[in-house]
């Protein structure tokens, strides 16, 4: 969960144990996301580590998982709270054949896959908060940070980073995020088996990524829109230099939020935070 400040946890504060990587990988039926998995107790950021691997030529499907991150990054320069042995801090290297203008579709695809994984392991109805937060019961349980590198007219690689609050007790969350965050442990009232969750996530990402590359964006966009809880609702969009209020109408092919202002003027928002407005 993104917080304004870093909060470091001792491993002893959390009750979990180390991820068993062989259990995640055993016979994993995937096409493109086949590993290897680079597993660490601690890295600065799994996205940064995966970025270095990609720059050194690592193939598509290589993944990085760390129990904790000293500089876990969220969107808009925020810190990602990364307690050890509780959550998932995951990055995968993709080398898509998509045109660079379609890079944002990868984030939307990942949000759909992540919502599928959560719903298949925990009885709940996840929703997407634009652009890529996954909410359960209205509170954030997962986030996605996609970082692309491209040269001339093609995407060199994409680092798809995913953080999920799995077994993070709400009472241990920093106060700055507690009112807006939750974990699958809190939703389910029972510990989530992390290896099973990661296996499910890798398979869902593999399936949705294949669909995006081979079939196109349409079916991903349809599912994304179905998970988007705020369509037709009045929202406030907080951007770097302004705040706009309007009605959320959905997304376009580039993943931009389509907003209809209070005066009925259509607007296209590419970056910001969306919050529902109570009427
Ligand atoms: C957000 O919602 O702000 C995006 C959060 C993304 C966090 C994940 S954790 C694994 C990967 N490594 C990082 O440093 N960030 C992403």
Coordinates of C-alpha atoms and ligand atoms in Angstrom, one line a residue:
X1 CA 0.0 0.0 0.0
X2 CA 1.3 3.4 -0.9
X3 CA 2.2 5.6 2.1
X4 CA 3.8 9.1 2.2
X5 CA 6.6 7.7 4.4
X6 CA 8.6 4.5 4.7
X7 CA 7.8 2.2 7.5
X8 CA 10.2 -0.6 8.2
X9 CA 9.1 -3.8 9.9
X10 CA 11.1 -6.4 11.7
X11 CA 10.5 -10.0 10.3
X12 CA 9.5 -11.0 13.9
X13 CA 6.5 -8.6 13.8
X14 CA 4.9 -10.7 11.1
X15 CA 3.9 -14.4 11.6
X16 CA 4.6 -15.8 8.2
X17 CA 7.5 -17.8 6.8
X18 CA 9.6 -17.7 3.7
X19 CA 8.0 -18.4 0.3
X20 CA 8.8 -21.8 -1.0
X21 CA 9.8 -21.0 -4.6
X22 CA 9.9 -24.6 -5.7
X23 CA 6.2 -24.9 -4.8
X24 CA 5.4 -21.9 -7.0
X25 CA 7.3 -23.2 -10.0
X26 CA 6.6 -26.9 -9.9
X27 CA 4.9 -27.8 -13.2
X28 CA 3.6 -24.3 -13.8
X29 CA 1.4 -24.5 -16.9
X30 CA 2.3 -21.2 -18.6
X31 CA 3.3 -20.1 -22.1
X32 CA 5.3 -16.9 -21.8
X33 CA 5.8 -16.4 -18.1
X34 CA 8.0 -19.3 -17.4
X35 CA 10.6 -17.9 -15.0
X36 CA 13.2 -18.1 -13.7
X37 CA 12.1 -16.7 -10.3
X38 CA 14.8 -14.6 -8.7
X39 CA 13.9 -14.8 -5.0
X40 CA 15.4 -12.6 -2.2
X41 CA 14.7 -11.8 1.4
X42 CA 15.4 -8.1 0.8
X43 CA 15.9 -5.8 -2.2
X44 CA 15.5 -2.1 -2.7
X45 CA 12.7 -2.6 -5.1
X46 CA 11.8 -5.7 -7.2
X47 CA 11.0 -3.4 -10.1
X48 CA 14.5 -1.9 -9.9
X49 CA 16.1 -5.3 -9.7
X50 CA 14.1 -6.6 -12.7
X51 CA 14.9 -3.5 -14.6
X52 CA 18.7 -4.2 -14.2
X53 CA 18.1 -7.9 -15.2
X54 CA 16.2 -6.7 -18.4
X55 CA 18.9 -4.2 -19.3
X56 CA 21.4 -7.1 -19.1
X57 CA 19.3 -9.1 -21.5
X58 CA 17.1 -11.3 -19.3
X59 CA 14.4 -13.0 -21.3
X60 CA 10.7 -12.4 -21.1
X61 CA 9.1 -14.2 -18.2
X62 CA 11.9 -13.7 -15.7
X63 CA 10.5 -12.7 -12.3
X64 CA 11.7 -11.2 -9.1
X65 CA 10.1 -11.8 -5.7
X66 CA 11.3 -10.3 -2.5
X67 CA 10.0 -10.8 1.0
X68 CA 10.6 -7.1 1.8
X69 CA 11.7 -4.0 -0.1
X70 CA 13.8 -1.1 1.4
X71 CA 12.6 1.3 -1.3
X72 CA 9.4 -0.3 -2.6
X73 CA 7.9 2.2 -5.0
X74 CA 4.3 3.1 -5.6
X75 CA 2.7 5.3 -8.2
X76 CA 3.3 9.1 -8.2
X77 CA 6.6 8.7 -6.3
X78 CA 5.0 7.1 -3.2
X79 CA 6.5 4.5 -0.9
X80 CA 5.1 1.0 -1.1
X81 CA 4.9 -0.5 2.4
X82 CA 6.6 -3.9 2.2
X83 CA 6.5 -6.0 5.4
X84 CA 8.4 -9.3 5.2
X85 CA 6.8 -12.7 5.1
X86 CA 3.3 -11.3 4.8
X87 CA 2.6 -9.8 1.3
X88 CA 3.7 -10.3 -2.3
X89 CA 6.3 -8.0 -3.9
X90 CA 6.6 -9.3 -7.5
X91 CA 8.0 -8.0 -10.8
X92 CA 8.1 -9.7 -14.1
X93 CA 9.9 -8.8 -17.3
X94 CA 7.8 -8.6 -20.4
X95 CA 9.0 -8.1 -23.9
X96 CA 5.8 -7.3 -25.8
X97 CA 5.4 -7.0 -29.5
X98 CA 2.8 -4.3 -29.0
X99 CA 3.3 -0.8 -30.4
X100 CA 4.7 1.6 -27.8
X101 CA 1.4 3.5 -27.7
X102 CA -0.3 0.4 -26.5
X103 CA 2.0 0.0 -23.4
X104 CA -0.7 1.3 -21.0
X105 CA -2.8 -1.6 -22.0
X106 CA -0.4 -3.9 -20.1
X107 CA -1.3 -2.3 -16.8
X108 CA -5.0 -2.6 -17.5
X109 CA -4.4 -6.3 -18.5
X110 CA -2.5 -6.9 -15.2
X111 CA -5.4 -5.3 -13.2
X112 CA -7.9 -7.7 -14.8
X113 CA -5.6 -10.7 -14.1
X114 CA -5.0 -9.6 -10.5
X115 CA -8.7 -9.2 -9.9
X116 CA -9.3 -12.7 -11.3
X117 CA -6.6 -14.2 -9.0
X118 CA -8.0 -12.5 -5.9
X119 CA -11.6 -13.6 -6.7
X120 CA -10.6 -17.1 -7.5
X121 CA -8.9 -17.6 -4.1
X122 CA -10.9 -15.5 -1.7
X123 CA -14.7 -15.2 -1.9
X124 CA -15.0 -11.5 -2.6
X125 CA -15.8 -9.1 -5.5
X126 CA -12.7 -7.1 -6.3
X127 CA -13.1 -3.7 -8.0
X128 CA -10.6 -1.6 -10.0
X129 CA -10.0 2.0 -9.0
X130 CA -8.6 3.8 -12.0
X131 CA -5.9 3.5 -13.1
X132 CA -4.8 0.3 -11.4
X133 CA -5.6 -0.1 -7.7
X134 CA -7.5 -3.3 -6.7
X135 CA -10.0 -2.6 -4.0
X136 CA -11.9 -5.2 -1.9
X137 CA -14.8 -3.9 0.2
X138 CA -13.8 -0.4 -1.0
X139 CA -10.3 -0.6 0.4
X140 CA -7.0 -1.0 -1.5
X141 CA -5.5 -4.5 -1.3
X142 CA -3.1 -4.4 -4.3
X143 CA -1.4 -2.0 -6.7
X144 CA 0.5 -2.2 -10.0
X145 CA 3.5 -0.2 -11.1
X146 CA 4.4 -0.6 -14.8
X147 CA 7.7 0.8 -16.1
X148 CA 8.6 0.6 -19.8
X149 CA 11.8 1.1 -21.7
X150 CA 11.6 1.7 -25.4
X151 CA 13.9 2.6 -28.2
X152 CA 12.8 4.2 -31.4
X153 CA 9.5 2.6 -32.5
X154 CA 9.4 -0.4 -30.2
X155 CA 9.0 -1.4 -26.6
X156 CA 12.3 -2.8 -25.4
X157 CA 10.9 -4.3 -22.2
X158 CA 8.2 -3.6 -19.6
X159 CA 8.7 -4.3 -15.9
X160 CA 5.3 -5.2 -14.5
X161 CA 5.4 -4.7 -10.7
X162 CA 2.7 -5.9 -8.4
X163 CA 2.2 -5.5 -4.7
X164 CA -0.5 -7.4 -2.9
X165 CA -1.5 -7.2 0.8
X166 CA -2.0 -10.9 1.5
X167 CA -1.4 -11.7 5.2
X168 CA -0.9 -8.2 6.4
X169 CA -2.9 -7.7 9.6
X170 CA -4.7 -4.4 9.4
X171 CA -3.7 -3.5 13.0
X172 CA 0.0 -3.5 11.9
X173 CA -0.6 -1.2 8.9
X174 CA 0.8 2.3 9.3
X175 CA -1.9 4.7 10.4
X176 CA -1.4 6.8 7.3
X177 CA -2.9 4.0 5.1
X178 CA -5.0 2.0 7.6
X179 CA -8.4 3.7 6.8
X180 CA -8.0 3.1 3.0
X181 CA -6.2 -0.3 3.0
X182 CA -7.0 -3.9 3.6
X183 CA -5.5 -7.3 3.1
X184 CA -6.9 -10.6 1.9
X185 CA -6.2 -11.9 5.5
X186 CA -8.7 -9.3 6.8
X187 CA -11.2 -10.0 4.1
X188 CA -11.1 -13.8 4.5
X189 CA -10.4 -13.9 8.2
X190 CA -7.9 -16.6 7.5
X191 CA -4.3 -16.7 6.2
X192 CA -3.8 -16.9 2.5
X193 CA -1.4 -19.6 1.3
X194 CA 1.1 -17.3 -0.5
X195 CA 2.6 -19.9 -2.8
X196 CA -0.9 -20.8 -4.1
X197 CA -1.7 -17.1 -4.7
X198 CA 1.5 -16.5 -6.6
X199 CA 1.0 -19.6 -8.8
X200 CA -2.6 -18.4 -9.6
X201 CA -1.4 -14.9 -10.3
X202 CA 1.4 -16.0 -12.7
X203 CA -1.1 -18.2 -14.6
X204 CA -3.7 -15.4 -14.8
X205 CA -1.1 -12.9 -16.0
X206 CA 0.1 -15.4 -18.6
X207 CA -3.4 -16.0 -19.9
X208 CA -4.4 -12.3 -20.0
X209 CA -1.1 -11.3 -21.5
X210 CA -1.5 -13.9 -24.2
X211 CA -5.0 -12.6 -24.9
X212 CA -3.8 -9.0 -25.2
X213 CA -1.0 -9.9 -27.6
X214 CA -2.8 -12.5 -29.7
X215 CA -6.5 -11.4 -29.6
X216 CA -6.3 -7.7 -28.9
X217 CA -7.4 -5.2 -26.3
X218 CA -11.1 -5.5 -26.7
X219 CA -12.0 -8.3 -24.4
X220 CA -9.5 -7.1 -21.7
X221 CA -11.1 -3.6 -21.9
X222 CA -14.6 -5.1 -21.5
X223 CA -13.6 -7.0 -18.4
X224 CA -11.7 -4.0 -17.1
X225 CA -14.8 -1.9 -17.5
X226 CA -17.0 -4.5 -15.7
X227 CA -14.6 -4.3 -12.7
X228 CA -14.4 -0.5 -12.7
X229 CA -16.6 0.4 -9.8
X230 CA -17.0 4.1 -10.6
X231 CA -18.6 4.2 -14.1
X232 CA -21.4 6.7 -14.2
X233 CA -20.5 8.0 -10.7
X234 CA -19.5 11.5 -9.8
X235 CA -15.7 11.6 -9.0
X236 CA -13.0 14.0 -8.1
X237 CA -9.8 13.6 -10.0
X238 CA -6.7 14.9 -8.2
X239 CA -3.9 15.7 -10.7
X240 CA -0.5 17.2 -10.1
X241 CA -1.6 20.7 -10.8
X242 CA -5.4 20.7 -10.6
X243 CA -8.5 19.0 -9.4
X244 CA -11.5 18.2 -11.7
X245 CA -14.9 17.0 -10.8
X246 CA -17.1 15.1 -13.2
X247 CA -18.8 11.8 -14.1
X248 CA -16.6 8.8 -14.9
X249 CA -17.5 7.4 -18.3
X250 CA -14.9 4.6 -18.6
X251 CA -11.5 4.3 -20.3
X252 CA -10.2 4.6 -23.9
X253 CA -7.9 2.4 -25.8
X254 CA -4.9 4.0 -24.1
X255 CA -6.2 3.5 -20.6
X256 CA -7.0 7.2 -20.1
X257 CA -10.0 7.9 -17.9
X258 CA -12.9 9.5 -19.7
X259 CA -14.6 12.1 -17.6
X260 CA -17.6 14.3 -18.4
X261 CA -17.2 17.6 -16.5
X262 CA -20.0 19.1 -14.6
X263 CA -20.7 21.3 -17.7
X264 CA -21.0 18.3 -19.9
X265 CA -17.5 18.7 -21.5
X266 CA -15.7 15.4 -22.2
X267 CA -12.2 15.2 -20.7
X268 CA -9.4 12.7 -21.1
X269 CA -7.3 12.1 -17.9
X270 CA -3.9 10.3 -18.2
X271 CA -2.6 10.5 -14.7
X272 CA -4.1 11.3 -11.3
X273 CA -6.0 9.9 -8.3
X274 CA -9.8 9.3 -8.5
X275 CA -12.0 9.5 -5.5
X276 CA -15.8 9.1 -5.5
X277 CA -17.8 12.2 -4.5
X278 CA -20.7 11.7 -2.2
X279 CA -23.8 13.6 -3.5
Ligands
LIG1 C1 0.7 1.7 -6.5 O1 -0.5 1.3 -6.2 O2 1.1 2.8 -6.1 C2 1.6 0.7 -7.2 C3 2.3 -0.1 -6.2 C4 3.3 -1.2 -6.8 C5 4.1 -1.9 -5.7 C6 4.9 -3.0 -6.3 S1 5.6 -4.0 -5.0 C7 6.5 -4.9 -6.2 C8 7.0 -3.8 -7.2 N1 8.3 -3.2 -6.7 C9 8.1 -1.9 -6.4 O3 9.0 -1.2 -6.0 N2 6.8 -1.5 -6.7 C10 6.0 -2.6 -7.2

